[in-house]
Amino acid sequence: MTEASYTIDELMVSQIARFLEDDDIVFQGFATFVVFTAFVLAKLTHAPNLYFFYSVGNSLSDVPGRAGISRIEELTLDNCLKRVTMTEINCDLAPSFRALEFMRPAQVDSRGNFNNTVIGRFERPKVRLPGGAGIPDSTNFNDRLMLYVPRHTTQVFVERIDFRTGLGYGEPGADRSMFSVVKGGPLLVLTNLCIFDFEEGWARLSSLHPGVSIEEVEAQTGFSFEIRSPVQVTEPPSSEELRLIREEIDPFGVRHLEFLSGEERLAAIERILAYEERG
Amino acid sequence: MKGNVCDLKEAVSEIPDGAVIGVGGNTNYRRPVTLALEMIAQGKENLTVLTMTAGLACDLMVGAGCVSTVRSSYFGLEVFGFAPMFRRAVEAGSVRMVEETEMTVAAGLRATQAQLGFLPARALQGTDVLKVRPDIKTVTCPYTGEILSALPAIRPDVALIHALCADEKGNLILGGNLSIDIELAQTADLTIATTEALVSHREILSQGADIIGLNVDRLVVAPRGAYPTSCHPKYHLDGWMFIKYVRECQQDGFELFVDELKKRLEEMHD
């Protein structure tokens, strides 16, 4: 059987979806459309009992929906099980619900510590990023955290991050055991090139996407890493997964926004707004 | 709420320079934009904005030079990208950043509600937030021995909330996306709310109030008071306006945008 052709965003969506299990509770953050698409894909395939926590809707939901920009609250509020405040999510629910979360770091180091706060010095940054939101609140005890990086470059994978927004595995000699009673730590980093997992707290290349070489990953990674032996090849998405992604969940391609920046990204948003208006 | 529904100018005139402003709503949803525009029109200065997620309303106030300190866990336009004036101001050193997280804000407000100096949480340990927040102390749980962050009580001087509907006693219905508005209204000295519409007390009773009139001090009727952010279910966000904002700020067109936004609101009210 010939493999359906796919784009890398579709492979990443499929990988995230396959990671989820039925009865999981997943946490949906801000503007993480690849993750949203994956969560709905999982719900429509092998995880029909998935629950969603929506940070933008402030709600708990068990209903799948379509990716979009303008009318998100029609999904997160009109079709939710329960509305909660942001205070309740943080104080009462997140610490004990053990929701699975995929976060997108601006920088990550070889120990899975990551940065979403500033590039440069905190007091006078070169780039002030939007901020960690809930990231610093849970990394010391969340044992169901995954990272994903749409554009795997040496700007993201650095020797030393500028600010530790999220605790990964700390440093040798100052590791997680200093900061938490829970083992935890990111489980993997999924990128447009490969998947890293962590062995004794060190990033290890676990799987290469089809067509990607180890050399390419090395060239785009600013730290040295172990390589799993044998290194796996990431399974491409199935034709059913692709059909669901393209026709039902994200026909307007909102997930592509995570791979774009600047004017290209604004133009893509405009196209999506126009599709949404046409209905 | 003591007193009657009042007008926007009167309500905002009570806000002193230097106040800590709690801003209601969540990312690009139900932000008090009309209130922010009036803050700008009245030339408020030296404000601290305190919110969990800061967005367009806060960026407008930063861009207009009203803000000296930002306390927030996230300051951005979500899908539309960076909040341009905030980014510029922090990188230029013209605004001071006090790094919050969702928990420091959530637990901080709860501590105030509970009349405590702090609330403990597992949050922050092992992150650099503790390095830039030397005011946050650590406690050991007296029962389990676990090292915890002692998140200090916080409260705004003023809360700015936009409601879906309200009655004349200041009882508010928010529309579903509750954010931290209830906590802001409870802890602030002065809560100023705008509302899309006035409804009867009976209407509020039939649905249940989100914020009770006891926690509201001034109420202004301001249709489209959250525009171009959403006010669900009445209107969704206007993505075109967000894109216009981002593009115009890139070309030094912040003031131009503010004028265009005011004009657009006037057109909507006609």
Coordinates of C-alpha atoms in Angstrom, one line a residue:
Chain A
M1 CA 0.0 0.0 0.0
T2 CA 1.5 3.3 -0.9
E3 CA 1.9 5.9 1.8
A4 CA -0.3 9.0 1.5
S5 CA 1.8 12.2 1.1
Y6 CA 1.9 14.4 4.1
T7 CA 3.4 17.6 5.4
I8 CA 5.6 17.8 8.5
D9 CA 2.9 19.6 10.5
E10 CA 0.6 16.6 9.9
L11 CA 3.3 14.2 11.0
M12 CA 3.7 16.2 14.2
V13 CA 0.0 16.3 14.8
S14 CA -0.2 12.6 14.3
Q15 CA 2.7 11.9 16.7
I16 CA 1.1 14.0 19.5
A17 CA -2.3 12.4 19.0
R18 CA -0.7 8.9 19.2
F19 CA 0.9 9.7 22.5
L20 CA -2.4 10.2 24.2
E21 CA -4.4 7.5 25.8
D22 CA -8.1 7.2 26.2
D23 CA -9.4 8.8 29.5
D24 CA -6.4 11.2 29.5
I25 CA -7.1 14.8 30.6
V26 CA -5.2 17.2 28.3
F27 CA -4.4 20.9 28.9
Q28 CA -4.8 23.2 25.9
G29 CA -2.7 26.4 26.2
F30 CA -2.6 29.6 24.2
A31 CA -2.4 29.5 20.4
T32 CA -1.0 26.0 20.3
F33 CA -3.0 24.9 17.2
V34 CA -0.8 21.9 16.4
V35 CA -1.6 20.5 19.8
F36 CA -5.3 21.4 19.6
T37 CA -5.6 19.5 16.3
A38 CA -3.8 16.5 17.8
F39 CA -6.0 16.4 20.8
V40 CA -9.2 16.4 18.6
L41 CA -7.6 13.8 16.3
A42 CA -7.0 11.5 19.3
K43 CA -10.5 12.0 20.5
L44 CA -11.9 11.1 17.1
T45 CA -9.7 8.0 16.8
H46 CA -8.3 6.0 19.7
A47 CA -9.2 8.2 22.7
P48 CA -12.9 8.9 22.5
N49 CA -13.1 9.6 26.3
L50 CA -10.5 12.4 26.2
Y51 CA -11.2 15.5 28.4
F52 CA -10.0 18.9 27.5
F53 CA -9.1 21.8 29.8
Y54 CA -9.2 25.0 27.9
S55 CA -7.1 27.8 29.3
V56 CA -8.6 30.4 26.9
G57 CA -12.2 29.3 27.6
N58 CA -11.7 28.6 31.2
S59 CA -13.6 25.4 30.8
L60 CA -13.6 21.6 31.0
S61 CA -14.9 19.9 27.8
D62 CA -15.3 16.5 26.3
V63 CA -16.6 17.6 22.9
P64 CA -14.3 17.7 19.8
G65 CA -14.3 20.9 17.6
R66 CA -12.7 22.6 14.7
A67 CA -9.6 24.7 14.8
G68 CA -10.2 28.4 14.3
I69 CA -9.3 31.9 15.3
S70 CA -12.4 34.1 15.6
R71 CA -15.0 32.0 17.3
I72 CA -13.1 29.8 19.7
E73 CA -15.5 30.5 22.5
E74 CA -18.3 28.9 20.6
L75 CA -16.4 25.6 21.3
T76 CA -14.8 26.3 24.6
L77 CA -17.9 27.9 26.3
D78 CA -21.1 26.9 24.4
N79 CA -20.1 23.2 24.2
C80 CA -18.4 22.7 27.5
L81 CA -19.1 20.5 30.5
K82 CA -18.1 23.0 33.1
R83 CA -17.0 26.6 33.3
V84 CA -14.4 27.4 35.8
T85 CA -12.3 30.5 36.6
M86 CA -8.6 30.8 35.9
T87 CA -8.1 30.8 39.6
E88 CA -9.9 27.5 40.1
I89 CA -7.9 25.9 37.2
N90 CA -4.6 26.9 38.8
C91 CA -5.3 26.4 42.5
D92 CA -7.9 23.6 42.6
L93 CA -7.6 21.6 39.4
A94 CA -4.2 21.6 37.7
P95 CA -2.2 20.3 40.7
S96 CA -4.2 17.2 41.2
F97 CA -5.8 16.5 37.8
R98 CA -2.4 15.5 36.3
A99 CA -3.3 16.8 32.9
L100 CA -1.1 16.1 30.0
E101 CA 0.4 19.1 28.4
F102 CA 2.5 19.9 25.3
M103 CA 4.4 23.2 25.7
R104 CA 6.3 25.1 23.0
P105 CA 9.6 26.5 24.2
A106 CA 11.5 29.5 22.7
Q107 CA 14.8 27.9 23.9
V108 CA 15.6 24.5 25.3
D109 CA 18.9 23.0 26.6
S110 CA 20.3 19.5 26.7
R111 CA 18.7 18.9 30.1
G112 CA 15.2 19.8 28.9
N113 CA 15.1 23.1 30.9
F114 CA 13.3 25.7 28.7
N115 CA 12.7 29.4 28.3
N116 CA 9.6 31.4 27.3
T117 CA 10.4 34.6 29.1
V118 CA 13.3 36.6 27.7
I119 CA 16.1 36.4 25.2
G120 CA 19.1 38.1 26.7
R121 CA 19.1 39.5 30.2
F122 CA 15.9 39.7 32.2
E123 CA 16.4 43.3 33.3
R124 CA 17.0 44.6 29.8
P125 CA 16.2 41.8 27.3
K126 CA 17.0 41.6 23.7
V127 CA 13.6 40.1 23.1
R128 CA 10.9 40.2 25.7
L129 CA 8.8 37.1 25.0
P130 CA 5.1 36.9 26.2
G131 CA 6.0 35.1 29.3
G132 CA 5.7 31.7 31.0
A133 CA 2.0 31.9 31.9
G134 CA 1.5 28.7 33.9
I135 CA 4.7 27.0 32.9
P136 CA 6.8 27.8 36.0
D137 CA 3.9 26.7 38.2
S138 CA 4.0 23.0 37.3
T139 CA 7.3 21.9 35.9
N140 CA 8.7 20.9 39.3
F141 CA 5.9 18.3 39.7
N142 CA 4.3 17.7 36.3
D143 CA 5.3 14.2 35.2
R144 CA 3.1 14.4 32.0
L145 CA 4.8 17.2 30.1
M146 CA 6.0 17.1 26.6
L147 CA 7.8 19.8 24.6
Y148 CA 7.3 20.5 20.9
V149 CA 9.3 22.7 18.5
P150 CA 7.9 23.6 15.1
R151 CA 11.2 24.9 13.8
H152 CA 14.2 23.0 15.0
T153 CA 17.2 25.4 14.8
T154 CA 20.2 26.3 16.9
Q155 CA 18.3 29.4 18.0
V156 CA 16.0 27.1 19.9
F157 CA 18.3 24.3 20.9
V158 CA 21.0 26.1 22.8
E159 CA 23.9 25.3 25.1
R160 CA 22.6 27.6 27.7
I161 CA 19.1 29.1 28.0
D162 CA 18.8 32.8 28.9
F163 CA 16.0 32.2 31.5
R164 CA 14.7 29.1 33.1
T165 CA 10.9 29.4 32.7
G166 CA 10.4 25.7 32.9
L167 CA 12.4 23.2 35.0
G168 CA 13.5 20.2 33.0
Y169 CA 16.1 18.0 34.6
G170 CA 18.0 20.8 36.2
E171 CA 21.8 20.5 36.1
P172 CA 24.1 17.7 37.3
G173 CA 24.5 18.4 41.0
A174 CA 21.3 20.5 41.0
D175 CA 18.8 18.2 39.6
R176 CA 15.1 17.8 40.1
S177 CA 15.5 16.1 43.5
M178 CA 16.4 19.5 44.9
F179 CA 13.2 21.1 43.7
S180 CA 10.5 18.5 44.0
V181 CA 9.2 15.5 45.7
V182 CA 7.8 14.3 42.3
K183 CA 10.1 12.6 39.8
G184 CA 8.8 14.3 36.7
G185 CA 10.6 16.1 33.9
P186 CA 9.7 16.5 30.2
L187 CA 9.2 13.1 28.5
L188 CA 10.2 14.1 25.0
V189 CA 10.8 17.0 22.6
L190 CA 9.0 16.6 19.3
T191 CA 10.3 18.8 16.4
N192 CA 9.9 19.1 12.7
L193 CA 13.1 17.0 12.3
C194 CA 13.0 14.4 15.0
I195 CA 12.0 13.3 18.5
F196 CA 14.3 13.6 21.5
D197 CA 13.7 11.7 24.7
F198 CA 15.6 11.9 28.0
E199 CA 18.0 9.4 29.4
E200 CA 19.2 10.2 33.0
G201 CA 18.1 13.7 32.3
W202 CA 20.1 14.2 29.1
A203 CA 18.5 14.7 25.7
R204 CA 18.8 11.7 23.5
L205 CA 17.9 11.5 19.8
S206 CA 15.3 8.8 19.8
S207 CA 13.6 9.0 16.4
L208 CA 14.3 10.7 13.0
H209 CA 11.4 11.7 10.8
P210 CA 11.5 10.1 7.3
G211 CA 14.1 11.7 5.1
V212 CA 16.0 13.5 8.0
S213 CA 19.6 12.6 8.7
I214 CA 21.5 12.6 12.0
E215 CA 23.8 15.2 10.5
E216 CA 20.9 17.5 9.8
V217 CA 19.8 17.2 13.4
E218 CA 23.3 17.8 14.6
A219 CA 23.7 20.9 12.4
Q220 CA 20.4 22.4 13.8
T221 CA 21.1 21.6 17.5
G222 CA 23.4 23.8 19.6
F223 CA 24.4 21.0 22.0
S224 CA 25.8 17.5 21.7
F225 CA 23.4 14.6 22.4
E226 CA 23.4 10.9 22.8
I227 CA 21.7 8.9 20.0
R228 CA 19.5 5.9 20.7
S229 CA 20.8 2.7 19.3
P230 CA 19.2 1.9 16.9
V231 CA 17.6 5.3 16.3
Q232 CA 14.0 4.9 15.3
V233 CA 12.2 6.2 12.2
T234 CA 9.1 8.2 13.0
E235 CA 6.0 6.6 11.6
P236 CA 4.2 8.9 9.1
P237 CA 0.5 9.7 9.6
S238 CA -2.1 7.3 8.3
S239 CA -4.5 8.2 5.5
E240 CA -7.4 8.3 7.9
E241 CA -5.5 10.6 10.2
L242 CA -4.7 12.9 7.3
R243 CA -8.4 12.9 6.2
L244 CA -9.6 13.8 9.6
I245 CA -7.0 16.6 10.0
R246 CA -7.5 18.1 6.5
E247 CA -11.3 17.7 6.2
E248 CA -12.8 17.7 9.7
I249 CA -10.5 19.2 12.3
D250 CA -8.4 21.9 10.6
P251 CA -9.6 22.5 7.0
F252 CA -8.4 26.1 7.2
G253 CA -4.9 25.1 8.1
V254 CA -4.7 27.0 11.4
R255 CA -1.9 24.6 12.5
H256 CA 0.4 26.1 9.9
L257 CA 0.6 29.3 11.9
E258 CA 2.9 27.7 14.3
F259 CA 5.5 27.3 11.6
L260 CA 5.3 30.9 10.3
S261 CA 6.3 34.3 11.6
G262 CA 6.2 38.0 10.6
E263 CA 4.3 39.1 7.6
E264 CA 3.9 35.6 6.2
R265 CA 2.1 34.7 9.4
L266 CA -0.2 37.7 9.4
A267 CA -1.1 37.0 5.8
A268 CA -2.0 33.4 6.7
I269 CA -4.1 34.7 9.5
E270 CA -6.0 37.0 7.1
R271 CA -6.7 34.0 4.8
I272 CA -8.1 32.1 7.8
L273 CA -10.3 35.0 8.9
A274 CA -11.6 35.2 5.3
Y275 CA -12.4 31.5 5.3
E276 CA -14.2 31.8 8.6
E277 CA -16.3 34.7 7.4
R278 CA -17.4 32.7 4.4
G279 CA -18.5 30.0 6.8
Chain B
M1 CA -23.1 49.3 44.3
K2 CA -23.9 52.6 46.0
G3 CA -25.2 55.3 43.6
N4 CA -26.5 55.1 40.1
V5 CA -25.2 54.0 36.7
C6 CA -22.8 56.8 35.7
D7 CA -20.9 57.9 32.6
L8 CA -17.5 56.7 31.5
K9 CA -15.7 60.0 32.1
E10 CA -17.0 60.3 35.6
A11 CA -16.2 56.7 36.5
V12 CA -12.6 56.8 35.2
S13 CA -11.9 60.2 36.7
E14 CA -11.9 58.6 40.1
I15 CA -8.8 56.5 39.2
P16 CA -5.7 58.1 40.7
D17 CA -2.3 58.1 39.0
G18 CA 0.0 55.5 40.3
A19 CA -2.8 53.0 41.0
V20 CA -2.5 49.3 40.6
I21 CA -5.1 48.4 37.9
G22 CA -6.5 44.9 37.9
V23 CA -7.5 44.2 34.3
G24 CA -10.3 41.7 33.7
G25 CA -10.9 39.3 30.9
N26 CA -8.5 36.7 29.4
T27 CA -6.0 37.0 26.5
N28 CA -8.1 38.3 23.5
Y29 CA -11.5 37.8 25.3
R30 CA -13.7 40.3 27.1
R31 CA -11.0 42.9 27.8
P32 CA -12.0 46.3 29.1
V33 CA -10.9 48.2 26.0
T34 CA -13.4 51.1 26.2
L35 CA -12.2 51.7 29.8
A36 CA -8.6 51.5 28.7
L37 CA -9.3 54.1 26.0
E38 CA -10.8 56.4 28.5
M39 CA -7.8 55.9 30.9
I40 CA -5.6 57.0 27.9
A41 CA -7.9 60.0 27.1
Q42 CA -7.7 61.2 30.7
G43 CA -3.9 61.0 30.6
K44 CA -3.5 58.6 33.5
E45 CA 0.2 58.1 34.6
N46 CA 2.5 55.8 36.5
L47 CA 0.0 52.9 36.6
T48 CA 0.8 49.3 37.4
V49 CA -1.3 46.8 35.4
L50 CA -2.0 43.7 37.3
T51 CA -3.5 40.8 35.4
M52 CA -3.0 37.1 34.7
T53 CA -2.9 37.5 30.9
A54 CA -2.4 41.0 29.5
G55 CA -3.5 41.7 26.0
L56 CA -4.7 44.6 23.8
A57 CA -6.3 46.8 26.5
C58 CA -3.1 46.7 28.5
D59 CA -0.9 47.2 25.4
L60 CA -2.9 50.3 24.5
M61 CA -2.2 51.8 28.0
V62 CA 1.5 50.9 27.7
G63 CA 1.7 52.4 24.3
A64 CA 0.1 55.6 25.5
G65 CA 2.6 56.0 28.2
C66 CA 0.2 55.4 31.1
V67 CA 2.0 52.4 32.6
S68 CA 5.2 52.3 34.6
T69 CA 5.0 48.7 35.9
V70 CA 3.6 45.4 34.5
R71 CA 2.6 42.5 36.7
S72 CA 1.4 39.6 34.5
S73 CA 2.2 36.0 33.7
Y74 CA 1.7 36.5 30.0
F75 CA 1.6 39.7 27.9
G76 CA 0.8 39.0 24.2
L77 CA -1.9 38.9 21.6
E78 CA -2.0 35.1 21.5
V79 CA -2.5 34.0 17.9
F80 CA -1.7 37.6 16.6
G81 CA 1.7 37.4 18.2
F82 CA 3.7 39.8 20.4
A83 CA 2.0 42.7 22.2
P84 CA 4.1 45.3 20.3
M85 CA 4.1 48.2 22.6
F86 CA 4.8 46.1 25.7
R87 CA 7.7 44.4 24.0
R88 CA 9.1 47.7 22.8
A89 CA 8.8 49.3 26.3
V90 CA 10.4 46.4 28.2
E91 CA 13.3 46.2 25.7
A92 CA 13.8 49.9 25.9
G93 CA 13.7 49.9 29.7
S94 CA 10.8 52.3 29.9
V95 CA 8.5 49.8 31.8
R96 CA 9.4 47.7 34.8
M97 CA 8.4 44.1 34.6
V98 CA 7.4 42.1 37.7
E99 CA 7.3 38.5 36.5
E100 CA 4.2 36.8 37.6
T101 CA 2.9 33.3 36.9
E102 CA -0.7 32.1 36.8
M103 CA -0.3 30.8 40.3
T104 CA 1.3 33.9 41.8
V105 CA -1.7 35.8 40.6
A106 CA -4.3 33.2 41.4
A107 CA -3.0 32.3 44.8
G108 CA -2.0 35.9 45.6
L109 CA -5.6 37.1 45.0
R110 CA -7.0 34.2 47.0
A111 CA -4.6 35.0 49.9
T112 CA -6.1 38.5 49.9
Q113 CA -9.6 37.1 49.8
A114 CA -8.8 34.8 52.7
Q115 CA -7.2 37.7 54.6
L116 CA -3.9 35.9 54.7
G117 CA -0.4 37.1 54.0
F118 CA 0.4 34.3 51.6
L119 CA -0.8 30.9 50.3
P120 CA 1.6 28.0 49.8
A121 CA 2.0 26.2 46.5
R122 CA 4.3 23.7 44.8
A123 CA 4.8 26.3 42.0
L124 CA 8.1 28.0 40.9
Q125 CA 10.7 25.7 42.6
G126 CA 13.6 25.2 40.3
T127 CA 12.7 28.1 37.9
D128 CA 14.3 31.5 37.4
V129 CA 11.1 33.2 38.4
L130 CA 12.4 32.9 42.0
K131 CA 15.6 34.7 40.9
V132 CA 13.7 37.7 39.6
R133 CA 11.2 37.7 42.4
P134 CA 13.3 37.9 45.6
D135 CA 10.2 39.0 47.4
I136 CA 8.8 35.5 47.1
K137 CA 9.8 33.4 50.1
T138 CA 9.9 29.7 50.7
V139 CA 8.2 27.7 53.4
T140 CA 8.4 24.2 54.6
C141 CA 5.1 22.3 55.0
P142 CA 4.8 21.7 58.7
Y143 CA 3.2 18.4 58.0
T144 CA 4.9 16.8 55.0
G145 CA 8.3 18.6 55.1
E146 CA 7.9 19.6 51.4
I147 CA 9.6 22.8 50.3
L148 CA 6.9 25.2 49.0
S149 CA 6.7 28.7 47.6
A150 CA 4.9 31.2 49.8
L151 CA 3.0 33.2 47.3
P152 CA 2.4 36.7 48.7
A153 CA -1.1 38.2 48.9
I154 CA -1.7 40.7 46.1
R155 CA -4.6 43.0 45.3
P156 CA -5.4 45.7 42.8
D157 CA -6.4 49.2 43.9
V158 CA -8.8 49.3 40.9
A159 CA -10.5 46.6 38.9
L160 CA -11.6 47.2 35.4
I161 CA -14.2 44.7 34.2
H162 CA -16.4 44.5 31.1
A163 CA -19.7 42.6 31.6
L164 CA -22.1 41.0 29.2
C165 CA -25.0 42.4 31.2
A166 CA -25.7 44.1 34.5
D167 CA -28.5 45.4 36.6
E168 CA -28.8 48.8 38.3
K169 CA -27.5 47.4 41.5
G170 CA -24.2 46.5 39.8
N171 CA -24.7 42.8 39.7
L172 CA -22.8 41.5 36.7
I173 CA -23.0 38.5 34.3
L174 CA -19.8 37.9 32.4
G175 CA -20.8 35.5 29.7
G176 CA -18.9 32.3 30.6
N177 CA -15.2 33.1 30.2
L178 CA -14.7 34.1 33.8
S179 CA -10.9 34.5 34.0
I180 CA -9.9 36.1 37.3
D181 CA -12.6 38.9 37.2
I182 CA -14.5 37.7 40.3
E183 CA -11.4 37.7 42.4
L184 CA -10.3 41.1 41.0
A185 CA -13.7 42.6 41.8
Q186 CA -13.7 41.2 45.3
T187 CA -10.2 42.4 46.2
A188 CA -10.1 45.8 44.6
D189 CA -10.9 49.0 46.5
L190 CA -12.6 50.5 43.5
T191 CA -14.3 48.2 40.8
I192 CA -15.4 49.9 37.7
A193 CA -17.5 47.9 35.3
T194 CA -18.7 48.6 31.8
T195 CA -21.6 46.6 30.5
E196 CA -23.0 45.8 27.1
A197 CA -26.5 46.3 28.4
L198 CA -28.6 46.9 31.5
V199 CA -31.1 44.2 32.4
S200 CA -33.6 43.8 35.2
H201 CA -32.7 42.4 38.6
R202 CA -35.0 39.5 37.9
E203 CA -33.0 38.7 34.8
I204 CA -29.8 38.5 36.8
L205 CA -31.5 36.3 39.4
S206 CA -32.7 33.9 36.7
Q207 CA -29.1 33.2 35.6
G208 CA -27.1 34.0 38.7
A209 CA -24.7 36.8 39.0
D210 CA -21.0 36.2 38.4
I211 CA -20.0 39.3 40.3
I212 CA -22.3 40.7 42.9
G213 CA -23.1 44.4 43.2
L214 CA -21.5 44.5 46.6
N215 CA -18.2 44.2 44.8
V216 CA -18.9 46.9 42.1
D217 CA -18.5 50.6 42.7
R218 CA -19.2 52.2 39.4
L219 CA -21.2 50.9 36.4
V220 CA -21.2 52.4 32.9
V221 CA -23.3 51.3 30.0
A222 CA -20.9 50.8 27.1
P223 CA -22.0 48.6 24.2
R224 CA -19.0 47.1 22.4
G225 CA -17.0 47.9 25.5
A226 CA -14.6 45.0 24.8
Y227 CA -14.2 45.6 21.1
P228 CA -12.1 44.4 19.2
T229 CA -11.7 41.6 21.8
S230 CA -14.7 39.4 22.2
C231 CA -17.7 39.6 24.4
H232 CA -19.2 36.1 24.2
P233 CA -21.8 35.3 23.1
K234 CA -22.7 38.8 21.8
Y235 CA -19.7 39.3 19.5
H236 CA -16.5 37.4 18.7
L237 CA -13.1 39.0 18.4
D238 CA -12.4 41.1 15.3
G239 CA -9.2 39.5 13.9
W240 CA -8.9 42.2 11.2
M241 CA -8.6 44.9 13.8
F242 CA -5.9 42.9 15.6
I243 CA -3.9 42.5 12.4
K244 CA -4.3 46.2 11.7
Y245 CA -2.9 46.9 15.2
V246 CA 0.1 44.7 14.8
R247 CA 0.9 46.2 11.3
E248 CA 0.4 49.8 12.3
C249 CA 2.5 49.5 15.4
Q250 CA 5.3 48.1 13.3
Q251 CA 5.2 51.3 11.3
D252 CA 5.1 53.6 14.3
G253 CA 1.4 54.0 13.8
F254 CA 0.2 53.4 17.4
E255 CA -1.6 56.7 17.7
L256 CA -3.1 56.3 14.3
F257 CA -4.6 53.0 15.4
V258 CA -6.0 54.4 18.6
D259 CA -7.8 57.1 16.5
E260 CA -9.1 54.5 14.1
L261 CA -10.3 52.4 16.9
K262 CA -12.2 55.3 18.5
K263 CA -13.7 56.2 15.1
R264 CA -14.8 52.6 14.5
L265 CA -16.5 52.5 18.0
E266 CA -18.3 55.8 17.2
E267 CA -19.5 54.3 13.9
M268 CA -20.8 51.2 15.7
H269 CA -22.7 53.3 18.2
D270 CA -24.5 55.3 15.5

